[in-house]
């Protein structure tokens, strides 16, 4: 009887492992369900939202980077997030803007961007570079560095 009372109060290794695994899963789920979204969702962005009345004025600025995005996809949100530091650093030499083709479908054919995400770079109203798909976040400057020559 006395041995039963001693073992009843002790934690078994399996109980500790179950508690540790449960805690790890909880932290992982909590981080990826809330932490990532808060990190990417920023109101301090430097990308100018293009409107039909401002497109020609913005594109005449030289040079201009335009991100075609879909606001309901994570990949477009990540691209905007990765372009934002470049937009802050290069704000005196580039205009960084974005356009949602779902809201303005007339620009899909005009700029020949079949799907978001896509990036176009303009100089003096002329398209000089087109990048379709995701641009890695490691070096967003690579999208416009080749246009500086």
Short mmCIF file of N, CA and C in Angstrom, two decimals:
data_model
loop_
_atom_site.label_atom_id
_atom_site.label_comp_id
_atom_site.label_asym_id
_atom_site.label_seq_id
_atom_site.Cartn_x
_atom_site.Cartn_y
_atom_site.Cartn_z
N UNK A 1 0.81 -1.19 0.00
CA UNK A 1 0.00 0.00 0.00
C UNK A 1 0.86 1.26 0.00
N UNK A 2 1.91 1.22 0.80
CA UNK A 2 2.78 2.37 0.89
C UNK A 2 3.51 2.64 -0.44
N UNK A 3 3.95 1.63 -1.15
CA UNK A 3 4.62 1.77 -2.44
C UNK A 3 3.68 2.35 -3.48
N UNK A 4 2.39 1.99 -3.40
CA UNK A 4 1.41 2.54 -4.34
C UNK A 4 1.27 4.04 -4.16
N UNK A 5 1.30 4.54 -2.94
CA UNK A 5 1.20 5.97 -2.68
C UNK A 5 2.44 6.71 -3.18
N UNK A 6 3.62 6.12 -3.06
CA UNK A 6 4.84 6.76 -3.52
C UNK A 6 4.84 6.90 -5.04
N UNK A 7 4.43 5.86 -5.77
CA UNK A 7 4.44 5.92 -7.22
C UNK A 7 3.30 6.75 -7.77
N UNK A 8 2.21 6.89 -7.01
CA UNK A 8 1.08 7.67 -7.48
C UNK A 8 1.44 9.16 -7.56
N UNK A 9 2.31 9.66 -6.74
CA UNK A 9 2.68 11.06 -6.74
C UNK A 9 3.80 11.41 -7.70
N UNK A 10 4.44 10.44 -8.30
CA UNK A 10 5.56 10.68 -9.20
C UNK A 10 5.08 10.82 -10.64
N UNK A 11 5.73 11.68 -11.38
CA UNK A 11 5.43 11.83 -12.80
C UNK A 11 6.21 10.79 -13.58
N UNK A 12 5.55 10.19 -14.51
CA UNK A 12 6.21 9.23 -15.38
C UNK A 12 6.81 9.99 -16.56
N UNK A 13 7.82 9.40 -17.16
CA UNK A 13 8.49 10.03 -18.30
C UNK A 13 7.51 10.27 -19.45
N UNK A 14 6.58 9.39 -19.64
CA UNK A 14 5.61 9.56 -20.72
C UNK A 14 4.72 10.77 -20.49
N UNK A 15 4.39 11.06 -19.23
CA UNK A 15 3.58 12.24 -18.93
C UNK A 15 4.34 13.52 -19.24
N UNK A 16 5.60 13.55 -18.93
CA UNK A 16 6.43 14.71 -19.20
C UNK A 16 6.56 14.92 -20.71
N UNK A 17 6.76 13.84 -21.45
CA UNK A 17 6.88 13.94 -22.90
C UNK A 17 5.58 14.44 -23.53
N UNK A 18 4.45 13.95 -23.07
CA UNK A 18 3.16 14.39 -23.60
C UNK A 18 2.96 15.88 -23.31
N UNK A 19 3.29 16.31 -22.11
CA UNK A 19 3.15 17.73 -21.76
C UNK A 19 4.08 18.59 -22.62
N UNK A 20 5.30 18.16 -22.83
CA UNK A 20 6.27 18.91 -23.63
C UNK A 20 5.80 19.01 -25.08
N UNK A 21 5.37 17.91 -25.66
CA UNK A 21 4.89 17.92 -27.04
C UNK A 21 3.65 18.79 -27.20
N UNK A 22 2.74 18.72 -26.25
CA UNK A 22 1.54 19.55 -26.30
C UNK A 22 1.91 21.03 -26.26
N UNK A 23 2.82 21.41 -25.40
CA UNK A 23 3.25 22.79 -25.29
C UNK A 23 3.92 23.25 -26.58
N UNK A 24 4.78 22.41 -27.15
CA UNK A 24 5.47 22.74 -28.39
C UNK A 24 4.48 22.97 -29.53
N UNK A 25 3.53 22.09 -29.68
CA UNK A 25 2.51 22.23 -30.72
C UNK A 25 1.71 23.51 -30.50
N UNK A 26 1.33 23.79 -29.28
CA UNK A 26 0.56 24.99 -28.98
C UNK A 26 1.34 26.25 -29.37
N UNK A 27 2.61 26.32 -29.01
CA UNK A 27 3.43 27.49 -29.33
C UNK A 27 3.59 27.63 -30.84
N UNK A 28 3.82 26.55 -31.54
CA UNK A 28 3.97 26.57 -32.99
C UNK A 28 2.70 27.08 -33.66
N UNK A 29 1.56 26.55 -33.28
CA UNK A 29 0.29 26.96 -33.87
C UNK A 29 -0.01 28.42 -33.55
N UNK A 30 0.23 28.83 -32.33
CA UNK A 30 -0.03 30.22 -31.93
C UNK A 30 0.86 31.18 -32.71
N UNK A 31 2.11 30.82 -32.91
CA UNK A 31 3.04 31.69 -33.63
C UNK A 31 2.64 31.84 -35.10
N UNK A 32 2.35 30.74 -35.76
CA UNK A 32 2.06 30.81 -37.19
C UNK A 32 0.65 31.26 -37.50
N UNK A 33 -0.25 31.19 -36.57
CA UNK A 33 -1.61 31.66 -36.87
C UNK A 33 -1.76 33.16 -36.61
N UNK A 34 -0.97 33.73 -35.72
CA UNK A 34 -1.11 35.16 -35.45
C UNK A 34 0.17 35.94 -35.71
N UNK A 35 1.30 35.40 -35.36
CA UNK A 35 2.57 36.13 -35.45
C UNK A 35 2.95 36.52 -36.86
N UNK A 36 2.83 35.62 -37.80
CA UNK A 36 3.23 35.92 -39.18
C UNK A 36 2.37 37.00 -39.79
N UNK A 37 1.06 36.93 -39.59
CA UNK A 37 0.16 37.91 -40.18
C UNK A 37 0.46 39.31 -39.62
N UNK A 38 0.70 39.39 -38.33
CA UNK A 38 0.99 40.70 -37.75
C UNK A 38 2.29 41.26 -38.30
N UNK A 39 3.25 40.38 -38.54
CA UNK A 39 4.54 40.84 -39.06
C UNK A 39 4.39 41.38 -40.49
N UNK A 40 3.61 40.70 -41.32
CA UNK A 40 3.49 41.09 -42.72
C UNK A 40 2.52 42.24 -42.91
N UNK A 41 1.46 42.29 -42.10
CA UNK A 41 0.48 43.35 -42.26
C UNK A 41 1.02 44.63 -41.67
N UNK A 42 1.39 45.52 -42.51
CA UNK A 42 1.96 46.77 -42.02
C UNK A 42 1.22 47.95 -42.65
N UNK A 43 0.89 48.91 -41.85
CA UNK A 43 0.25 50.11 -42.40
C UNK A 43 1.30 51.13 -42.80
N UNK A 44 2.53 50.88 -42.43
CA UNK A 44 3.63 51.79 -42.76
C UNK A 44 4.28 51.36 -44.07
N UNK A 45 3.49 51.34 -45.13
CA UNK A 45 4.07 50.91 -46.40
C UNK A 45 4.32 52.11 -47.29
N UNK A 46 5.26 51.95 -48.20
CA UNK A 46 5.67 53.05 -49.08
C UNK A 46 5.21 52.86 -50.51
N UNK A 47 4.43 51.83 -50.78
CA UNK A 47 3.95 51.59 -52.13
C UNK A 47 2.69 52.43 -52.38
N UNK A 48 2.73 53.24 -53.41
CA UNK A 48 1.61 54.11 -53.75
C UNK A 48 0.55 53.29 -54.46
N UNK A 49 -0.66 53.34 -53.99
CA UNK A 49 -1.77 52.62 -54.64
C UNK A 49 -2.18 53.37 -55.90
N UNK A 50 -2.03 52.72 -57.05
CA UNK A 50 -2.38 53.37 -58.31
C UNK A 50 -3.89 53.38 -58.51
N UNK A 51 -4.39 54.51 -58.94
CA UNK A 51 -5.79 54.69 -59.30
C UNK A 51 -5.82 55.10 -60.77
N UNK A 52 -6.93 54.83 -61.47
CA UNK A 52 -6.98 55.17 -62.90
C UNK A 52 -6.59 56.61 -63.21
N UNK A 53 -6.96 57.54 -62.34
CA UNK A 53 -6.65 58.95 -62.62
C UNK A 53 -5.18 59.29 -62.38
N UNK A 54 -4.42 58.42 -61.69
CA UNK A 54 -3.03 58.74 -61.39
C UNK A 54 -2.02 57.86 -62.15
N UNK A 55 -2.48 56.91 -62.94
CA UNK A 55 -1.56 55.97 -63.58
C UNK A 55 -0.58 56.68 -64.49
N UNK A 56 -1.05 57.52 -65.40
CA UNK A 56 -0.12 58.16 -66.36
C UNK A 56 0.86 59.08 -65.65
N UNK A 57 0.42 59.77 -64.62
CA UNK A 57 1.32 60.65 -63.87
C UNK A 57 2.41 59.86 -63.15
N UNK A 58 2.03 58.77 -62.51
CA UNK A 58 3.00 57.95 -61.78
C UNK A 58 3.98 57.29 -62.74
N UNK A 59 3.48 56.74 -63.85
CA UNK A 59 4.36 56.04 -64.79
C UNK A 59 5.30 56.99 -65.52
N UNK A 60 4.94 58.27 -65.60
CA UNK A 60 5.84 59.22 -66.24
C UNK A 60 7.02 59.57 -65.33
N UNK A 61 6.86 59.29 -64.02
CA UNK A 61 7.98 59.47 -63.10
C UNK A 61 9.03 58.43 -63.49
N UNK A 62 10.26 58.81 -63.42
CA UNK A 62 11.29 57.92 -63.93
C UNK A 62 12.28 57.56 -62.85
N UNK A 63 12.58 56.34 -62.65
CA UNK A 63 11.88 55.12 -63.03
C UNK A 63 10.78 54.78 -62.03
N UNK A 64 9.94 53.85 -62.41
CA UNK A 64 8.78 53.49 -61.59
C UNK A 64 8.66 51.96 -61.52
N UNK A 65 8.50 51.43 -60.32
CA UNK A 65 8.29 50.01 -60.08
C UNK A 65 6.82 49.82 -59.71
N UNK A 66 6.13 48.94 -60.46
CA UNK A 66 4.71 48.69 -60.20
C UNK A 66 4.53 47.23 -59.84
N UNK A 67 3.98 46.99 -58.66
CA UNK A 67 3.65 45.64 -58.21
C UNK A 67 2.17 45.39 -58.52
N UNK A 68 1.89 44.39 -59.33
CA UNK A 68 0.52 43.96 -59.57
C UNK A 68 0.21 42.90 -58.52
N UNK A 69 -0.81 43.12 -57.73
CA UNK A 69 -1.06 42.26 -56.58
C UNK A 69 -2.53 41.90 -56.46
N UNK A 70 -2.76 40.84 -55.72
CA UNK A 70 -4.09 40.41 -55.34
C UNK A 70 -4.12 40.47 -53.82
N UNK A 71 -5.00 41.28 -53.27
CA UNK A 71 -4.98 41.49 -51.82
C UNK A 71 -5.41 40.27 -51.02
N UNK A 72 -5.89 39.23 -51.67
CA UNK A 72 -6.34 38.03 -50.95
C UNK A 72 -5.33 36.89 -50.97
N UNK A 73 -4.11 37.14 -51.43
CA UNK A 73 -3.11 36.07 -51.46
C UNK A 73 -1.91 36.44 -50.61
N UNK A 74 -1.40 35.43 -49.91
CA UNK A 74 -0.24 35.64 -49.05
C UNK A 74 1.01 35.98 -49.85
N UNK A 75 1.17 35.37 -51.02
CA UNK A 75 2.39 35.60 -51.80
C UNK A 75 2.49 37.07 -52.24
N UNK A 76 1.36 37.67 -52.60
CA UNK A 76 1.38 39.09 -52.99
C UNK A 76 1.65 39.98 -51.78
N UNK A 77 1.09 39.59 -50.65
CA UNK A 77 1.33 40.34 -49.42
C UNK A 77 2.81 40.29 -49.04
N UNK A 78 3.42 39.11 -49.21
CA UNK A 78 4.85 38.96 -48.90
C UNK A 78 5.71 39.79 -49.86
N UNK A 79 5.34 39.81 -51.13
CA UNK A 79 6.12 40.61 -52.09
C UNK A 79 6.05 42.09 -51.74
N UNK A 80 4.87 42.57 -51.39
CA UNK A 80 4.75 43.97 -50.97
C UNK A 80 5.57 44.25 -49.73
N UNK A 81 5.55 43.31 -48.80
CA UNK A 81 6.31 43.44 -47.56
C UNK A 81 7.81 43.50 -47.86
N UNK A 82 8.28 42.66 -48.80
CA UNK A 82 9.71 42.65 -49.13
C UNK A 82 10.12 43.85 -49.97
N UNK A 83 9.21 44.42 -50.73
CA UNK A 83 9.54 45.62 -51.52
C UNK A 83 9.56 46.88 -50.66
N UNK A 84 8.85 46.87 -49.57
CA UNK A 84 8.71 48.07 -48.75
C UNK A 84 10.05 48.66 -48.28
N UNK A 85 11.00 47.87 -47.76
CA UNK A 85 12.29 48.46 -47.37
C UNK A 85 13.03 49.10 -48.55
N UNK A 86 12.94 48.46 -49.73
CA UNK A 86 13.57 49.05 -50.91
C UNK A 86 12.91 50.36 -51.28
N UNK A 87 11.59 50.40 -51.16
CA UNK A 87 10.85 51.63 -51.45
C UNK A 87 11.27 52.75 -50.51
N UNK A 88 11.52 52.43 -49.27
CA UNK A 88 11.97 53.45 -48.31
C UNK A 88 13.38 53.94 -48.65
N UNK A 89 14.27 52.99 -48.99
CA UNK A 89 15.66 53.35 -49.28
C UNK A 89 15.80 54.11 -50.60
N UNK A 90 15.01 53.76 -51.58
CA UNK A 90 15.16 54.32 -52.93
C UNK A 90 14.10 55.36 -53.26
N UNK A 91 13.42 55.91 -52.25
CA UNK A 91 12.29 56.80 -52.54
C UNK A 91 12.69 58.07 -53.30
N UNK A 92 13.94 58.45 -53.26
CA UNK A 92 14.37 59.64 -54.00
C UNK A 92 14.73 59.36 -55.45
N UNK A 93 14.93 58.08 -55.79
CA UNK A 93 15.31 57.77 -57.17
C UNK A 93 14.32 56.86 -57.89
N UNK A 94 13.39 56.26 -57.19
CA UNK A 94 12.37 55.40 -57.79
C UNK A 94 11.00 55.73 -57.20
N UNK A 95 9.97 55.50 -57.98
CA UNK A 95 8.61 55.54 -57.47
C UNK A 95 8.15 54.10 -57.36
N UNK A 96 7.76 53.68 -56.19
CA UNK A 96 7.25 52.34 -55.97
C UNK A 96 5.74 52.43 -55.82
N UNK A 97 5.05 51.64 -56.62
CA UNK A 97 3.59 51.68 -56.58
C UNK A 97 3.04 50.27 -56.71
N UNK A 98 1.74 50.16 -56.53
CA UNK A 98 1.08 48.87 -56.67
C UNK A 98 -0.29 49.07 -57.30
N UNK A 99 -0.74 48.02 -57.97
CA UNK A 99 -2.02 48.07 -58.67
C UNK A 99 -2.73 46.74 -58.49
N UNK A 100 -3.98 46.80 -58.11
CA UNK A 100 -4.78 45.60 -57.95
C UNK A 100 -5.57 45.39 -59.24
N UNK A 101 -5.17 44.41 -60.08
CA UNK A 101 -5.86 44.22 -61.36
C UNK A 101 -7.30 43.74 -61.22
N UNK A 102 -7.67 43.17 -60.07
CA UNK A 102 -9.07 42.78 -59.87
C UNK A 102 -9.97 44.01 -59.76
N UNK A 103 -9.44 45.06 -59.17
CA UNK A 103 -10.22 46.30 -59.04
C UNK A 103 -10.18 47.12 -60.33
N UNK A 104 -9.12 46.95 -61.11
CA UNK A 104 -8.94 47.71 -62.35
C UNK A 104 -8.56 46.75 -63.48
N UNK A 105 -9.50 45.92 -63.95
CA UNK A 105 -9.17 44.89 -64.95
C UNK A 105 -8.72 45.45 -66.30
N UNK A 106 -9.00 46.70 -66.57
CA UNK A 106 -8.58 47.29 -67.85
C UNK A 106 -7.06 47.32 -67.99
N UNK A 107 -6.33 47.25 -66.89
CA UNK A 107 -4.87 47.32 -66.95
C UNK A 107 -4.22 45.96 -67.17
N UNK A 108 -4.97 44.88 -67.08
CA UNK A 108 -4.40 43.55 -67.34
C UNK A 108 -3.93 43.48 -68.79
N UNK A 109 -4.78 43.89 -69.72
CA UNK A 109 -4.41 43.86 -71.14
C UNK A 109 -3.44 45.00 -71.48
N UNK A 110 -3.65 46.16 -70.89
CA UNK A 110 -2.80 47.31 -71.17
C UNK A 110 -1.33 47.01 -70.86
N UNK A 111 -1.08 46.39 -69.71
CA UNK A 111 0.29 46.13 -69.28
C UNK A 111 0.73 44.69 -69.51
N UNK A 112 -0.15 43.85 -70.05
CA UNK A 112 0.18 42.47 -70.36
C UNK A 112 0.69 41.73 -69.13
N UNK A 113 -0.06 41.82 -68.05
CA UNK A 113 0.24 41.09 -66.83
C UNK A 113 -0.91 40.12 -66.61
N UNK A 114 -0.70 38.83 -66.94
CA UNK A 114 -1.80 37.89 -66.90
C UNK A 114 -2.28 37.53 -65.50
N UNK A 115 -1.41 37.62 -64.50
CA UNK A 115 -1.79 37.20 -63.17
C UNK A 115 -0.90 37.89 -62.14
N UNK A 116 -1.43 38.01 -60.93
CA UNK A 116 -0.65 38.57 -59.84
C UNK A 116 0.02 37.41 -59.10
N UNK A 117 1.20 37.58 -58.59
CA UNK A 117 1.98 38.80 -58.55
C UNK A 117 2.80 39.00 -59.82
N UNK A 118 3.04 40.23 -60.10
CA UNK A 118 3.88 40.60 -61.22
C UNK A 118 4.45 41.98 -60.97
N UNK A 119 5.63 42.23 -61.51
CA UNK A 119 6.28 43.53 -61.33
C UNK A 119 6.67 44.06 -62.71
N UNK A 120 6.34 45.30 -62.95
CA UNK A 120 6.78 45.99 -64.16
C UNK A 120 7.61 47.18 -63.73
N UNK A 121 8.67 47.45 -64.50
CA UNK A 121 9.49 48.63 -64.24
C UNK A 121 9.42 49.52 -65.47
N UNK A 122 9.13 50.78 -65.25
CA UNK A 122 8.97 51.76 -66.32
C UNK A 122 10.03 52.84 -66.19
N UNK A 123 10.46 53.33 -67.34
CA UNK A 123 11.27 54.55 -67.42
C UNK A 123 10.66 55.41 -68.51
N UNK A 124 10.29 56.62 -68.14
CA UNK A 124 9.69 57.58 -69.07
C UNK A 124 8.51 56.97 -69.83
N UNK A 125 7.59 56.39 -69.08
CA UNK A 125 6.37 55.79 -69.63
C UNK A 125 6.61 54.56 -70.50
N UNK A 126 7.81 54.03 -70.50
CA UNK A 126 8.12 52.87 -71.33
C UNK A 126 8.46 51.69 -70.43
N UNK A 127 7.82 50.54 -70.70
CA UNK A 127 8.09 49.34 -69.92
C UNK A 127 9.46 48.80 -70.29
N UNK A 128 10.36 48.68 -69.30
CA UNK A 128 11.71 48.21 -69.58
C UNK A 128 12.00 46.84 -68.96
N UNK A 129 11.18 46.41 -68.01
CA UNK A 129 11.41 45.12 -67.38
C UNK A 129 10.09 44.57 -66.87
N UNK A 130 9.93 43.25 -67.03
CA UNK A 130 8.71 42.57 -66.58
C UNK A 130 9.11 41.32 -65.83
N UNK A 131 8.60 41.17 -64.62
CA UNK A 131 8.89 40.00 -63.79
C UNK A 131 7.55 39.43 -63.35
N UNK A 132 7.29 38.21 -63.75
CA UNK A 132 6.04 37.55 -63.36
C UNK A 132 6.34 36.50 -62.31
N UNK A 133 5.46 36.38 -61.34
CA UNK A 133 5.64 35.40 -60.27
C UNK A 133 6.33 36.01 -59.07
N UNK A 134 6.71 35.16 -58.16
CA UNK A 134 7.28 35.59 -56.89
C UNK A 134 8.74 36.01 -57.05
N UNK A 135 9.09 37.10 -56.40
CA UNK A 135 10.48 37.56 -56.31
C UNK A 135 10.95 37.23 -54.91
N UNK A 136 12.07 36.50 -54.78
CA UNK A 136 12.54 36.14 -53.43
C UNK A 136 12.78 37.37 -52.57
N UNK A 137 12.46 37.24 -51.30
CA UNK A 137 12.61 38.35 -50.38
C UNK A 137 14.04 38.63 -49.96
N UNK A 138 14.97 37.74 -50.31
CA UNK A 138 16.36 37.93 -49.90
C UNK A 138 16.98 39.18 -50.49
N UNK A 139 16.67 39.46 -51.74
CA UNK A 139 17.30 40.60 -52.40
C UNK A 139 16.32 41.27 -53.37
N UNK A 140 15.38 42.04 -52.85
CA UNK A 140 14.41 42.68 -53.75
C UNK A 140 15.05 43.72 -54.66
N UNK A 141 16.23 44.21 -54.30
CA UNK A 141 16.89 45.19 -55.15
C UNK A 141 17.27 44.60 -56.51
N UNK A 142 17.36 43.28 -56.58
CA UNK A 142 17.76 42.66 -57.85
C UNK A 142 16.76 42.94 -58.95
N UNK A 143 15.53 43.29 -58.60
CA UNK A 143 14.54 43.55 -59.65
C UNK A 143 14.79 44.86 -60.38
N UNK A 144 15.44 45.80 -59.73
CA UNK A 144 15.66 47.08 -60.42
C UNK A 144 17.12 47.45 -60.58
N UNK A 145 18.05 46.73 -59.97
CA UNK A 145 19.47 47.07 -60.11
C UNK A 145 19.94 47.03 -61.56
N UNK A 146 19.43 46.08 -62.33
CA UNK A 146 19.90 45.97 -63.72
C UNK A 146 19.38 47.12 -64.58
N UNK A 147 18.43 47.89 -64.09
CA UNK A 147 17.90 49.01 -64.85
C UNK A 147 18.65 50.30 -64.56
N UNK A 148 19.56 50.29 -63.62
CA UNK A 148 20.28 51.51 -63.23
C UNK A 148 21.38 51.89 -64.21
N UNK A 149 21.80 50.99 -65.09
CA UNK A 149 22.88 51.33 -66.01
C UNK A 149 22.45 52.32 -67.04
#
